[in-house]
Amino acid sequence: MITFEEVLAKTKRKLDENQLQAVNCDTNCVVSAGAGSGKTTVLSYRFLRLVLEKKADCDQILTLTFTRKAAKEMHERIHAQLLQFKSDPYVATQLSKFPDAEIATLDSFCSKIVRCDCTRYGIASDFSIDDEANKKNAQLCAQALMEENTFGEGARILAQIYNPEQLIDEVLVPLATQHYYLPKILDPGIVQPILDAVKTKYKEILDSFYQLLLSYEGFTASSKAVQSAREAASILLPAFDASDDYGVMLSLLGSSNYFWTKPGKGSGDDIDLLRETSDSYKAMRKQLCLALSILTHGQSLASVLAFLCEYQKAYQREKRKTGILTFSDVSSLAVDILKVNPSLRSYFKNKFRYIMIDEFQDNNQLQKDLLYLLSEKEELCNGGIPSYQDLQKDKLFFVGDEKQSIYRFRGSDVSVFKQLSSELKQNGGVALSLSTNYRSEPELIALFNSLFPVVMENHGESYEADFAELGSRAKKDAIEASCTLCIKPFDSADQDEGEDELAVGVDSEASAVALLMEKMLHTDEYLIPSETGPRRPEPKDIALLMRSTSSQLSFEKALRRYGIPYTLQTARSLMLEAPSNDLYNLLQLTIYPEDRLAYLGTLRSPFCNISDAGIVSILESYEENPLPFGTNPVLSDDDASRFEHASHFFSQLKDYVKTKTLSELVMHLWYESGYRLSLVTHAETQVYLEHYSFLHRLAQIKEKQGFGLSQFLDFIRENLGQNERLDDLDVIKEQSDGVQIMSIHKSKGLEFPIVFVASAGTKLMNKGSSLFAIQDTVIPYFMKNSFHETEKKICVTRGLKDFFDSGEEKLREKAELKRLLYVAFTRAETHLVVSGCFNRMNRNKNGDDSADNLLLLACNGLGLDIDSLAGKNTFVQVKRIEDVSEKSLYARKSESPASEDEGFEQKSDWYRQPLEEVDLLPSRYGVTTIFGVSEEAGNEALRLPLLDCDALFLKIVEQEKKKNPMQKDPYSPAADFGTLVHALCESRLLGENLPDERQLIPIPLARRLDEREKKQVLADASSLCDNFFACDLYRRFVQDTSFKCEVKFFSVVEYQGREVVAEGAIDLLVETPNEMLVIDFKTDLYKKAEVHARQVLTYLQAVERLYGKPARGCVTFLRQCGNEVWWKTNIDEK
């Protein structure tokens, strides 16, 4: 049997001393793994070591990650490592168990626990997880309850404090979705403990205030301020002694009386004391008034809490009824189930011998409790959360980096990760560190080591991250790393008067950034390493990161102006640009043909491209017959031809919208109309090509939410012209060909040769929240009371937050800002650029000494004067961003009147050419369309076992024929059933843990099924998957090999007398040392392999071209696997 040491000797990857120490650790351990330190390598090699040393089987190690992408990467890496040594009998045995290895996200694992005992909470085991659907349910529950309780006291109070939109969207929905998760139940009895807490703090402040008044009572000096203080004491002290009535005390302390001006000059004991304590007097008096406001509104608090209890019950009833939960529900339920179900807790404790958790700095106390429950000593099973003394001493292995905890908005808490080290060390565990950064050049590491000790300096607060010096790798040959600060200093002077107005700061910054990128791309000043030596960077080697994408549009425009391609992770400008408007206009006409504006937009868009004169003629005839493309206007030959083609396409589209899904419609408009080709034709519009990814994704999201076309158009209409980020519309790309623009949060886990941290001077406008958590209960505002904070200034208080908030929330936000800077900087491999503008609001000249934006943080850490831009760090180059004229923002680089005229003439000549006849036949087909089953099953085909859902599908077909008797190709569910089976097989092959397999049912089929029918279809699909995993084909060729699922390809073939592109996806592609194996799944009722031979041949030819190996393939009929026929590229050779 091969040993782990032999594996290390044979693999190319060499582990450093710290990595080896972590891999070989056999006690509870917390590994602090900095950016680029190889934490994924450590986790995968530790998994391998535990298996090879027979400490655990593959299915006895629980490996948890933060994202599905990370789980998939971990799964593939560990599997690939084991496959290298599959000839070893023990490794082969472990490979057979690897499909059962639990490598998943924490959310999906929690879902698995909850499904074991969810009926205890009245939840069906086939529940689904959908945060968006839950948000809608919360809105509906809130609206219904407010209507039912219009005259209820709690509803009345809330309606007086908040406007209706605020109350629903900013109070009740966040309370329900973020705080009132299952199985938590609000306790109305919490009111008294809250009031008791207020009273306790009130008495503490009152005692200090009373003592201060006693000192004022003894004043003898004659100054006006001293006399005012003595008078205040003489009135307030007897009042405190005489009455405990909170209302009386509030009217006294909340009045405009008993204030004075803080002494400026003068001396003497009384004046000195008053000068020192006047601010304290006002602060304590304000705190007393805040407390008294709460205590006099105790009944209002009780009424609001009673209303919230009703709301929570209604919302949780809806959850149980619909079976739709949130991720927070699942996490909380999983912990509760393990606490109250000893047998299930014991099962999971015994199932997993080791637990490894990645990115734990992004988790919270609830998730820590879950892991402690799973790691409790076997002989124990106490009711609550185990203490660290009750944990097994060698089960837990945490990996994380407190400096990269940047997800507070998702509930992560860096203090939980920091606390782990001390707890586990007290129980025999260890805390290790992976300090070497293998990503960045040594010069950048030296910069980080000088910058971040200053930035991250703290006084031991639990929410602060501690920075430790980073180690570095060897310098790459002939590579000179760099760090550049591009800064526009604050200028208090007004703009110079002149012919050209100056652009705003962010536009000037964007122009400077684009100019520097152009220099990087076309000179040798910013070389980056490659396998063949130093080279100039390409656009895809550059990332432009921003804390907020609010100014993204300015950078997009600047990059377009300089002809630099880019790609987006978040399309803020999606609804501002032409593609969204063009697609909206054409789809709008299919439902609302009378929309004149949409018709005009369509005529001018690339869908028609009609000239101005042509549009005038069309609109004149349109007045007589107001239907799109319903007239025969007098047009030039060119316009007439375009109009005819557009009319034909629109006629087809009107039929398409009746049967196609939203995503299919978007794809049809983008590709089949020629719209994409129109963008490709012009360099300046090619940047819009990736808008398709966002529009298609938006259509998919709205499909999932049950939107029809009219609702989809309503949504787009509301957002057109808005420079806003659309929620959940982020598209992650494996490969990008342009500058990658994304938020810093999206860049986490990625690395780039060149990083721009742009718009670094931006301050996020935090509106704050009216919600406040006290004694594990979150409460909104429940009153509106005012009092005098000074003689003239009035303070309005609405709830507990004003009284209890100590300002820690702001300190936590600033602590995360420091970590955000660290994450942004450590994405860079070779060159780092920081750009930003200082203005009147972000320099913090008159505030405290803490920075509230990334640019000021960096400047302060580097010792850079933000006015003169002078600094001491010689490695950092500082460049001043100069003003640019607003006119220059709308001109392309190097554009001149002469070049404009030349370009116009060239384009005019091209447009004057006669329009060639256009072949409207598609140029791309699916392989199954070209080589579909052309022969009848007949007597030669073997009939396979029937499924229960076959009868259901026949019923659907009959219903479709009745509904649309004239339709040429009525909907058939068989193809969608095949898609479902393929998706299930792929999911199981890749070891994915799906929270809800119903999501895999294609939308057209799901729409036609009720819940019972969905369960039946899923059960039948699952049985076909089981057939495959139990068959000889899987055991012989797939189980212990390297494979890929759904491998997409394009191939040129001859079809209908012309060359076309055949597009296909290979269900399962297995790579062996000598050949490639293609396995195609079929769910057909009749087995006749020969009818699929041409399809398989196309797959084989494509695979041999792509991989350079001989290939053979087969079709396996999942209703009855076995006796597969294999083909080679010579179709007659089997």
Tab-separated table of C-alpha atoms in Angstrom, residues 3 88 183 285 295 309 405 407 473 498 508 557 576 583 622 634 662 702 753 818 876 1012:
chain	number	residue	atom	x	y	z
A	3	THR	CA	2.100	5.808	1.951
A	88	ASP	CA	-3.092	0.740	-5.328
A	183	PRO	CA	-37.873	27.466	15.092
A	285	ARG	CA	-29.205	64.375	30.906
A	295	LEU	CA	-40.133	53.773	30.450
A	309	CYS	CA	-45.809	38.002	17.512
A	405	SER	CA	-13.800	38.416	6.927
A	407	TYR	CA	-19.411	39.403	4.892
A	473	ARG	CA	8.252	33.507	-2.349
A	498	GLY	CA	-14.027	78.910	-19.411
A	508	SER	CA	-11.586	62.434	-14.395
A	557	LYS	CA	-17.503	54.771	-20.653
A	576	LEU	CA	-29.296	52.198	-19.349
A	583	LEU	CA	-35.251	43.762	-26.639
A	622	TYR	CA	-48.823	53.765	-39.458
A	634	VAL	CA	-43.026	53.820	-49.722
A	662	LEU	CA	-38.646	33.916	-21.262
A	702	LYS	CA	-38.112	35.674	-13.564
A	753	PRO	CA	-1.568	39.943	-12.461
A	818	LYS	CA	-9.752	47.676	6.905
A	876	VAL	CA	4.884	53.674	-4.168
A	1012	ARG	CA	-47.910	14.990	-6.257
